[in-house]
Tab-separated table of C-alpha atoms and ligand atoms in Angstrom:
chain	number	residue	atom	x	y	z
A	1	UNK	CA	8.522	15.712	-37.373
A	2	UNK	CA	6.090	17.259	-35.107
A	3	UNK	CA	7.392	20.268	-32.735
A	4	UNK	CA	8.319	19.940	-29.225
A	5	UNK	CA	5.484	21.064	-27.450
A	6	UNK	CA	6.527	23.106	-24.578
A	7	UNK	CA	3.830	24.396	-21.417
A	8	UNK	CA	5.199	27.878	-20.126
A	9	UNK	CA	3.458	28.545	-16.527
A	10	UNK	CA	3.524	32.116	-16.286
A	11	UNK	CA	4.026	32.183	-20.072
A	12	UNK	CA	2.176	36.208	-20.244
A	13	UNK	CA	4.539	37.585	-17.521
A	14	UNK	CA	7.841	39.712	-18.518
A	15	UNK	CA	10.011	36.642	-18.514
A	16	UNK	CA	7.482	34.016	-19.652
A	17	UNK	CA	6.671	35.720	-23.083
A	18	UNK	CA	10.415	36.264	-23.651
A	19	UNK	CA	10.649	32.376	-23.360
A	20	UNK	CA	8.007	31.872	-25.397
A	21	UNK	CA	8.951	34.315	-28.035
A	22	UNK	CA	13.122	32.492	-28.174
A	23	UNK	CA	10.930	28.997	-28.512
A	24	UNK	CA	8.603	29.817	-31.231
A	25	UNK	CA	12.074	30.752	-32.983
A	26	UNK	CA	13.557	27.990	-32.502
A	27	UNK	CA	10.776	25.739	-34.336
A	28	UNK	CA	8.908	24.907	-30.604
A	29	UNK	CA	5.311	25.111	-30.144
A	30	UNK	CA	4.265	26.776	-27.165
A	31	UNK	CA	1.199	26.414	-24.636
A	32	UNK	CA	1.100	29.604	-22.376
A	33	UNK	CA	-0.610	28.687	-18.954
A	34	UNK	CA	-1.182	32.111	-16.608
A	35	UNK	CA	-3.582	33.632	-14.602
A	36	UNK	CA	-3.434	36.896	-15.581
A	37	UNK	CA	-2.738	38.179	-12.367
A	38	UNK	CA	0.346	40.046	-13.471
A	39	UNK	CA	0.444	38.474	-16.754
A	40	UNK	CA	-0.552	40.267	-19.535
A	41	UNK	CA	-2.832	39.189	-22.547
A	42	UNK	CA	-1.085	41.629	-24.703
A	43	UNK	CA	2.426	40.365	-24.903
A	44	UNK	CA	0.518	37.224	-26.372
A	45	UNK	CA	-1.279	39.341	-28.606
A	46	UNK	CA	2.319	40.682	-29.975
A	47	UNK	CA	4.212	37.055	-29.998
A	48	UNK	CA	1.249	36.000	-32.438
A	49	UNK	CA	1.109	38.474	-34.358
A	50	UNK	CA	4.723	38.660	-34.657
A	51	UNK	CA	5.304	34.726	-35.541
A	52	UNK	CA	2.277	33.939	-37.358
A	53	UNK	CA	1.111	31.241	-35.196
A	54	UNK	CA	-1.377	29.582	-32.532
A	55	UNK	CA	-0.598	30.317	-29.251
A	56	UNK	CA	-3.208	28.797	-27.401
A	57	UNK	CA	-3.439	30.724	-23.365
A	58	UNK	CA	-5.400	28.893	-20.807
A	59	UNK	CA	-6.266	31.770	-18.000
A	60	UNK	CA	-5.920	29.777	-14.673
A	61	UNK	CA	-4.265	29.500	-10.907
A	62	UNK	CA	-1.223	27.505	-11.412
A	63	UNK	CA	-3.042	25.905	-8.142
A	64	UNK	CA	-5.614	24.404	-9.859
A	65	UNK	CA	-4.361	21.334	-10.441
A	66	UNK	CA	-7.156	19.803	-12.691
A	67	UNK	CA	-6.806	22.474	-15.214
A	68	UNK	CA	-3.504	21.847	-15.612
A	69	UNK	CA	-3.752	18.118	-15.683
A	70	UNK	CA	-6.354	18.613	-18.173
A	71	UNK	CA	-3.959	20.615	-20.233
A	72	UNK	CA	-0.823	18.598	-20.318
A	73	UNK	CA	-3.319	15.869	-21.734
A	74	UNK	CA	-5.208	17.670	-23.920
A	75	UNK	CA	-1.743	19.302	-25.793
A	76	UNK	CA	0.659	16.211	-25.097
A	77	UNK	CA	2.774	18.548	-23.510
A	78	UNK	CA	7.119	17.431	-24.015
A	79	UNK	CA	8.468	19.792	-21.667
A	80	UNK	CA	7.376	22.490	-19.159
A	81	UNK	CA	9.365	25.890	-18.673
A	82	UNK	CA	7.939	26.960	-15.132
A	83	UNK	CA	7.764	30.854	-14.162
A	84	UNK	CA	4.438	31.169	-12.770
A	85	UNK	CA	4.782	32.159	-9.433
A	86	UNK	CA	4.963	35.171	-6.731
A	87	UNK	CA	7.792	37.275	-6.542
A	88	UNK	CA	7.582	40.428	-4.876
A	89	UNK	CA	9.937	39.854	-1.762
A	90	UNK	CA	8.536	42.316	0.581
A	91	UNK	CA	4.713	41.180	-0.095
A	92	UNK	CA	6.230	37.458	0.688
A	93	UNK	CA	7.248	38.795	4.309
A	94	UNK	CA	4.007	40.032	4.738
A	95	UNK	CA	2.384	36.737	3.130
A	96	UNK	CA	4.582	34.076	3.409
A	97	UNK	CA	2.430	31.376	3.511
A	98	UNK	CA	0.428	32.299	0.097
A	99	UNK	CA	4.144	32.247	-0.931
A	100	UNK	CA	5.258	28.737	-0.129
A	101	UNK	CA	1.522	27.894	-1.559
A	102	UNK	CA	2.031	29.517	-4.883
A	103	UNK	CA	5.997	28.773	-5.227
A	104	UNK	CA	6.661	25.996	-3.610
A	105	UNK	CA	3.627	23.640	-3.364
A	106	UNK	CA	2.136	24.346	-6.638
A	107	UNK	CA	5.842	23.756	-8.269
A	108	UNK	CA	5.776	20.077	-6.178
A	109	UNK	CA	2.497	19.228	-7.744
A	110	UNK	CA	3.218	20.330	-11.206
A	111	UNK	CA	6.126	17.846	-10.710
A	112	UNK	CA	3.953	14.756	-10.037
A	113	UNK	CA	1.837	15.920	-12.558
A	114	UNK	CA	4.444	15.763	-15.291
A	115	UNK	CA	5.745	12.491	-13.751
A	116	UNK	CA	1.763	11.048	-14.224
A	117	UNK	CA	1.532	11.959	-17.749
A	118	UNK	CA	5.032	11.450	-19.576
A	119	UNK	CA	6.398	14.742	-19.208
A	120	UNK	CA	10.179	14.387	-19.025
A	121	UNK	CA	11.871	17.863	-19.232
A	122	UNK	CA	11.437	20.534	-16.529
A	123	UNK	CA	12.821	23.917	-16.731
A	124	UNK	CA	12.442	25.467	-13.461
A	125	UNK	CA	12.413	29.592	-12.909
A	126	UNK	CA	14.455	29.824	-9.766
A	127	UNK	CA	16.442	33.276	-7.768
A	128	UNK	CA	19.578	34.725	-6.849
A	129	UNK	CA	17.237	35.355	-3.510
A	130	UNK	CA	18.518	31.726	-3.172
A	131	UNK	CA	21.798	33.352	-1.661
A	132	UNK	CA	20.172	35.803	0.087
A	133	UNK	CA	22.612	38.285	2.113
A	134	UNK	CA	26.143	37.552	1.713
A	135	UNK	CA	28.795	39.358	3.592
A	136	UNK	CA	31.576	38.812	0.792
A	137	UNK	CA	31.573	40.160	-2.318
A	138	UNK	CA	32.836	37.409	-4.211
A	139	UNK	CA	30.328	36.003	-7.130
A	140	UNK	CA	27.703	33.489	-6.229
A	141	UNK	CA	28.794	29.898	-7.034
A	142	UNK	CA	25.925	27.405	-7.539
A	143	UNK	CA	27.793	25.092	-4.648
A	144	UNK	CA	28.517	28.083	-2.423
A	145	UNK	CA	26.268	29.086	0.708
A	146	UNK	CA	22.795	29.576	0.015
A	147	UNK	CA	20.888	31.521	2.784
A	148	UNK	CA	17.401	32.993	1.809
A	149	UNK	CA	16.605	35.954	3.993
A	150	UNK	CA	12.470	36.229	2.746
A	151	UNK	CA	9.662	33.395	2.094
A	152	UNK	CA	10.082	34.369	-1.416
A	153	UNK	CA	14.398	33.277	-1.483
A	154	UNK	CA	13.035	30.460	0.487
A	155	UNK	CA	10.296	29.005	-1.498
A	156	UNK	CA	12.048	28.964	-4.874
A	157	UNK	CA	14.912	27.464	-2.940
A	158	UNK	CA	13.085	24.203	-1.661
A	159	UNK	CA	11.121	24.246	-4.802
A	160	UNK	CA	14.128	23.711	-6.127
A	161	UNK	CA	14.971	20.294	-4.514
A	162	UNK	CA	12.005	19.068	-6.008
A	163	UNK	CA	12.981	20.072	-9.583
A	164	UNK	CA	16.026	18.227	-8.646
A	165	UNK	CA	14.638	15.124	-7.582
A	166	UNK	CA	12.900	15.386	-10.987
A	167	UNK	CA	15.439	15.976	-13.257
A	168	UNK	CA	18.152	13.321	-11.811
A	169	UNK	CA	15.485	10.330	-12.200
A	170	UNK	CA	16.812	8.451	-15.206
A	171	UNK	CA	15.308	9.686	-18.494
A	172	UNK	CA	14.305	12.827	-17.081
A	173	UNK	CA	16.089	16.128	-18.102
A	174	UNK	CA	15.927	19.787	-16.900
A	175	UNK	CA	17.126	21.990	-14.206
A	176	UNK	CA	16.585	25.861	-12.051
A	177	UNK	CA	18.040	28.492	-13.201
A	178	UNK	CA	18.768	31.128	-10.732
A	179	UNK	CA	18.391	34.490	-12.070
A	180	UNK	CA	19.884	37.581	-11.166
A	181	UNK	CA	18.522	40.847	-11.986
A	182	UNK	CA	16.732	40.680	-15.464
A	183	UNK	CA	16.410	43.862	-17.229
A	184	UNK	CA	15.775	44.839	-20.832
A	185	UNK	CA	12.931	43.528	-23.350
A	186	UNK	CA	12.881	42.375	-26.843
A	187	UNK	CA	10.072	45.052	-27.644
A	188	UNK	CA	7.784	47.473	-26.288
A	189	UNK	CA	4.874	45.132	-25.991
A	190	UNK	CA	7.304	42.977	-24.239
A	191	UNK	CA	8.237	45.184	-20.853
A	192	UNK	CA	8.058	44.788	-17.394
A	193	UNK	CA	5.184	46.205	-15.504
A	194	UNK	CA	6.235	45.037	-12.231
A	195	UNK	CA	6.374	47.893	-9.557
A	196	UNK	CA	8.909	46.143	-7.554
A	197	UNK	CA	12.490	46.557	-9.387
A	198	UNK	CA	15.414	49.279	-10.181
A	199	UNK	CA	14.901	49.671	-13.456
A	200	UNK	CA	11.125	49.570	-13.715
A	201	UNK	CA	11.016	52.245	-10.316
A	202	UNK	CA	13.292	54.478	-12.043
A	203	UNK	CA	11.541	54.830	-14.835
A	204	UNK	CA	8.134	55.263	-13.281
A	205	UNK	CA	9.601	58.106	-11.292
A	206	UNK	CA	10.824	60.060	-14.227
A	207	UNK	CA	7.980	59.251	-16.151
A	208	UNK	CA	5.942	61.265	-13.343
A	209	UNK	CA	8.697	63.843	-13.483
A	210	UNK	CA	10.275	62.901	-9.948
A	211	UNK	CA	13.850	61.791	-9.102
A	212	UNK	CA	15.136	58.606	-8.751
A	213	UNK	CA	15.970	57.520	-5.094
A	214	UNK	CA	18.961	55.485	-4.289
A	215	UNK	CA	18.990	53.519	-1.394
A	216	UNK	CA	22.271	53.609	0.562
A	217	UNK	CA	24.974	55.598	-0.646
A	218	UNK	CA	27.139	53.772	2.304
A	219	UNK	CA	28.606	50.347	1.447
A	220	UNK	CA	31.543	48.865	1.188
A	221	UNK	CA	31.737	49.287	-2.963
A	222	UNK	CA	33.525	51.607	-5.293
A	223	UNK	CA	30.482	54.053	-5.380
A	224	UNK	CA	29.095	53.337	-2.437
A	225	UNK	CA	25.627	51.865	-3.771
A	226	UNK	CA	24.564	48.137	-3.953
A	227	UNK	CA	25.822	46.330	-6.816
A	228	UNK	CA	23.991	43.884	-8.826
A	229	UNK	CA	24.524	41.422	-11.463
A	230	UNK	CA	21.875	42.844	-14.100
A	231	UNK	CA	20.844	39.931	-16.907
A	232	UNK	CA	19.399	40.844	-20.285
A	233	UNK	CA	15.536	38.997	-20.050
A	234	UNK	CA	16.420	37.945	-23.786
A	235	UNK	CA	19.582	36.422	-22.467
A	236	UNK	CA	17.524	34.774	-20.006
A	237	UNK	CA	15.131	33.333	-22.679
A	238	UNK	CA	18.358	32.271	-24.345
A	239	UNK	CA	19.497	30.418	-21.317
A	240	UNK	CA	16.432	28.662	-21.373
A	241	UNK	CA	16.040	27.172	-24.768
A	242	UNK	CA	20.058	25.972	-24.012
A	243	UNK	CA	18.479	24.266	-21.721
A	244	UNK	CA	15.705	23.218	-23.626
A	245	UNK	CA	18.094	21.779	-26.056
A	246	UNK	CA	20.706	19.930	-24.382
A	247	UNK	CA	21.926	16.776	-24.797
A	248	UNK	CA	23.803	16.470	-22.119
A	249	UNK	CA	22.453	16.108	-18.592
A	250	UNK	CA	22.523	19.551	-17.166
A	251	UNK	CA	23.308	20.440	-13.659
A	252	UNK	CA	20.905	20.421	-11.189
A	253	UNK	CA	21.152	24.454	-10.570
A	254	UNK	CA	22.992	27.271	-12.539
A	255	UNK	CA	23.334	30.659	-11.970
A	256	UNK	CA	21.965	32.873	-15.241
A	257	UNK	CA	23.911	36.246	-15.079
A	258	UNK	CA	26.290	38.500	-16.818
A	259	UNK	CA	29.256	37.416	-14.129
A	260	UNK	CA	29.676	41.036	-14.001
A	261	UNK	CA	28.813	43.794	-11.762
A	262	UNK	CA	26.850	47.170	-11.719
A	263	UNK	CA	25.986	50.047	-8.729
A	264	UNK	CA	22.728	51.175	-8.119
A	265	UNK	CA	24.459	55.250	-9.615
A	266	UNK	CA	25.415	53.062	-12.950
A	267	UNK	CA	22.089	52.036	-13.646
A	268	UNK	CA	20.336	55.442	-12.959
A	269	UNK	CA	22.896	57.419	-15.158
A	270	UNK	CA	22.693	54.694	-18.054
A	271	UNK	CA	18.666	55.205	-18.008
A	272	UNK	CA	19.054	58.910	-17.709
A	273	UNK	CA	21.644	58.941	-20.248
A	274	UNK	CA	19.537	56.918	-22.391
A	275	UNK	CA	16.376	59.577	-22.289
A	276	UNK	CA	18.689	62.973	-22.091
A	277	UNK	CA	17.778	63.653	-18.522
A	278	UNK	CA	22.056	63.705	-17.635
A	279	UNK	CA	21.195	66.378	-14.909
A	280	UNK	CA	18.252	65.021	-13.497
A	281	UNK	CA	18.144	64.886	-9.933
A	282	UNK	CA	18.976	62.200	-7.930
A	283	UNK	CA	17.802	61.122	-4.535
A	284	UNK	CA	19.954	59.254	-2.038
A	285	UNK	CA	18.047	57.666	0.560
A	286	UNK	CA	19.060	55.158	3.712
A	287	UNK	CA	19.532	51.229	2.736
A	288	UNK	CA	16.457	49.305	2.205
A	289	UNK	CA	16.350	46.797	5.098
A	290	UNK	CA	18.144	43.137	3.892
A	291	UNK	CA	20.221	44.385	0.789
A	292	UNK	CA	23.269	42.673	0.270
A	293	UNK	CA	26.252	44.820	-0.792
A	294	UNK	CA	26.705	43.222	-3.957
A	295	UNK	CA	25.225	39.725	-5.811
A	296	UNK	CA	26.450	38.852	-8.734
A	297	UNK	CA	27.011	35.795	-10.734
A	298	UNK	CA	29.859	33.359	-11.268
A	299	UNK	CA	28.464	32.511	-14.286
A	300	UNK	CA	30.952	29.629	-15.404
A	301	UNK	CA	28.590	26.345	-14.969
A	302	UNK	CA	26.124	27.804	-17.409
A	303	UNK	CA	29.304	27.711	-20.043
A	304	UNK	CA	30.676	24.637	-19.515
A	305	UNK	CA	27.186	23.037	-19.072
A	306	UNK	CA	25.104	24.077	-22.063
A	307	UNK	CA	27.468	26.864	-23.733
A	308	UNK	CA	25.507	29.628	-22.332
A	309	UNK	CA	26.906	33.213	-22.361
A	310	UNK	CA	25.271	36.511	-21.905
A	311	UNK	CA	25.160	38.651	-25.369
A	312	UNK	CA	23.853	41.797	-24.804
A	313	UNK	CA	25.784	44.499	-22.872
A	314	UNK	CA	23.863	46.314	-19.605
A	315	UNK	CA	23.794	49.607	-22.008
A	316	UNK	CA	21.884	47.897	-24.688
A	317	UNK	CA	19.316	46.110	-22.261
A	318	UNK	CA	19.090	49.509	-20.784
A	319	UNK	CA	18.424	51.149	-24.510
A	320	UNK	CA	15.702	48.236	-25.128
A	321	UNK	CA	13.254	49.569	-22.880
A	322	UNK	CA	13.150	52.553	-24.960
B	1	UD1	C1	15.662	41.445	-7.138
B	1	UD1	C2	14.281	40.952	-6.857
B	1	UD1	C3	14.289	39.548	-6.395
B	1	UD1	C4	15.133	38.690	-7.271
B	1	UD1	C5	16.525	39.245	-7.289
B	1	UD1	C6	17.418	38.431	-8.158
B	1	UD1	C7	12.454	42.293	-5.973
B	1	UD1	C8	12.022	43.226	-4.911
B	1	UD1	N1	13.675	41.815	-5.877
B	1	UD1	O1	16.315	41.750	-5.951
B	1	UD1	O2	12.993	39.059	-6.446
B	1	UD1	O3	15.174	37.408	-6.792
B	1	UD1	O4	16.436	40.538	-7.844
B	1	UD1	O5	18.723	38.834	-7.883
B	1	UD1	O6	11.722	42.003	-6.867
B	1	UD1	N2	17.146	50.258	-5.434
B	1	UD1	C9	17.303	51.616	-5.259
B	1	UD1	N3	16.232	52.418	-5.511
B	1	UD1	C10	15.026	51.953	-5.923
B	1	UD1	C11	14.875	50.551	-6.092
B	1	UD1	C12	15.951	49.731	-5.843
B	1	UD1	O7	18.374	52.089	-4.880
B	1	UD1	O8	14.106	52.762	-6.121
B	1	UD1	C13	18.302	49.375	-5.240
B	1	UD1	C14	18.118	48.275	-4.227
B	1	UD1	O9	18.422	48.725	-2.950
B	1	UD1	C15	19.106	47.236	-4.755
B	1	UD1	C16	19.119	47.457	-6.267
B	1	UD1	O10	18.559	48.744	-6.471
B	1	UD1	O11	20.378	47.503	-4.251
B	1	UD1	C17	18.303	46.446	-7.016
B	1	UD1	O12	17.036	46.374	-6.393
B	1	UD1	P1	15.833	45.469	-6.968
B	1	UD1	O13	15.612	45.787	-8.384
B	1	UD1	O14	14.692	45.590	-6.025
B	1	UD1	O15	16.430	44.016	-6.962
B	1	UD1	P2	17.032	43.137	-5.786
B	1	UD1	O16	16.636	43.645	-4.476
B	1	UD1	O17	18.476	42.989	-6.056
């Protein structure tokens, strides 16, 4: 039998290759589609060498909607995991309408171009930015209030309507999966480069030999810092090919997380802990403007859906990155 053949938009970013790399293990062939403009070329360089196979990467604008057509024909493409997009939430105040362009738009049209050609399974990278701000503190059901505070929360949340419409027309299957806060990577060529997140800031700080800066020491939580829900990217990849392979028609949304919580001072000591650095010093700065308190996941729709369960613990995804 010949593999699935899945497209992964954004297949060279952080998250894409991780996708890519729990596919090609799972017997999958994978087309990477990216632009390169935070993708890397590198992380494809490693999944190759590292399974042995083709992975052929077509370097264009997930807005160019020719190319893409083109490349759904040309690879008879079963299913498409969708990443590509824009996701730096203060750019997407500053830019919001390159934002609804890039996440929203281009995520409609890849829709009606799967619908065109045959393509029945849609995998759709959506955000706990969905919820945006909420006052309580009680996890994030998929049901629950959802309430994006930036252009990027609100983009991925109407793309995701129109993953929706896709996936509940008979014979189609799929779904969004909100993620929380991914951390961690399968291997060195694998990281994150992004500038924009804890872990990644942190790190880039010591690296440069300056402290960490936390930013509010002042809510309403045991330690006083914001609390997050932070997801193992592997355990995100896994979520994915769950989804990939069900049988059963998925819901239309589901929250990817750990369904437990960690504070801003956690992460910093795990990541000093993890490099030696116990007494480094610490910063503690006002609240960044629009931080909720504390987002995590209720996580139990993923389980009963498609079996999904987070595997690796916040101090080993903390340990990968080194
Ligand atoms: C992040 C992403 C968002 C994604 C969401 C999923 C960004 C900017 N945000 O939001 O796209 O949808 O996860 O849940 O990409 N912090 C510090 N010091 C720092 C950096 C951050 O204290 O130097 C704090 C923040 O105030 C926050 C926590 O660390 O409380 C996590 O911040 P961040 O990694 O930016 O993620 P979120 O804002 O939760």
């Amino acid at each position: 039998m010949t593999p699935e053949r899945w497209l992964v938009t954004g297949g060279a970013g952080y998250i894409g290759t991780h996708i890519a790399d729990e596919f090609i293990s799972n017997g999958k062939s994978v087309v990477i589609y990216d632009s390169l403009y935070q993708g890397l070329e590198s992380r494809l360089v490693y999944l190759r060498a590292k399974h042995g196979v083709e992975i052929p990467l077509i370097k264009a604008d997930i807005r160019d909607y020719n190319e893409i057509e083109s490349v759904i024909r040309k690879y008879k493409i079963d299913g498409i995991v969708h990443t590509a997009a824009l996701k730096a939430v203060g750019e997407s105040m500053e830019k919001p309408d390159e934002y609804f362009q890039v996440n929203l738009e281009a995520t409609s049209e890849l829709i009606e171009i799967a619908k065109r050609n045959g393509v029945k399974k849609f995998i759709f990278s959506s955000t706990a930015a969905v919820y945006g701000s909420p006052d309580t503190m009680e996890p994030c059901k998929e049901d629950g209030p959802k309430a994006p505070i930036s252009p990027y929360g609100d983009s991925k949340y109407q793309a995701e309507s129109k993953v929706t419409a896709f996936v509940d027309t008979p014979g189609n299957f799929g779904t969004s999966l909100r993620f929380f806060n991914v951390v961690g990577a399968a291997a060195p060529e694998l990281l994150d480069n992004s500038v924009e997140n804890l872990v990644p800031i942190v790190l880039g700080k010591l690296n440069k030999g300056e402290a960490p800066v936390i930013f509010g020491t002042d809510y309403p939580t045991p330690d006083g810092t914001c609390i997050r829900d932070y997801v193992d990217v592997r355990d995100v990849a896994r979520a994915h090919l769950a989804a990939a392979n069900a049988t059963t028609k998925l819901p239309p949304t589901m929250n990817i997380g750990t369904g437990r919580g960690a504070s801003v001072r956690e992460i910093i000591k795990l990541v000093l802990d993890a490099i030696n650095k116990t007494d480094s010093a610490v910063i503690e700065d006002a609240r960044r403007a629009g931080d909720p308190a504390s987002l995590c996941a209720d996580v139990s729709l993923a389980k009963s859906a498609m079996g999904f369960e987070s595997q690796y613990p916040l101090e080993a995804s903390i340990r990968s990155l080194f």
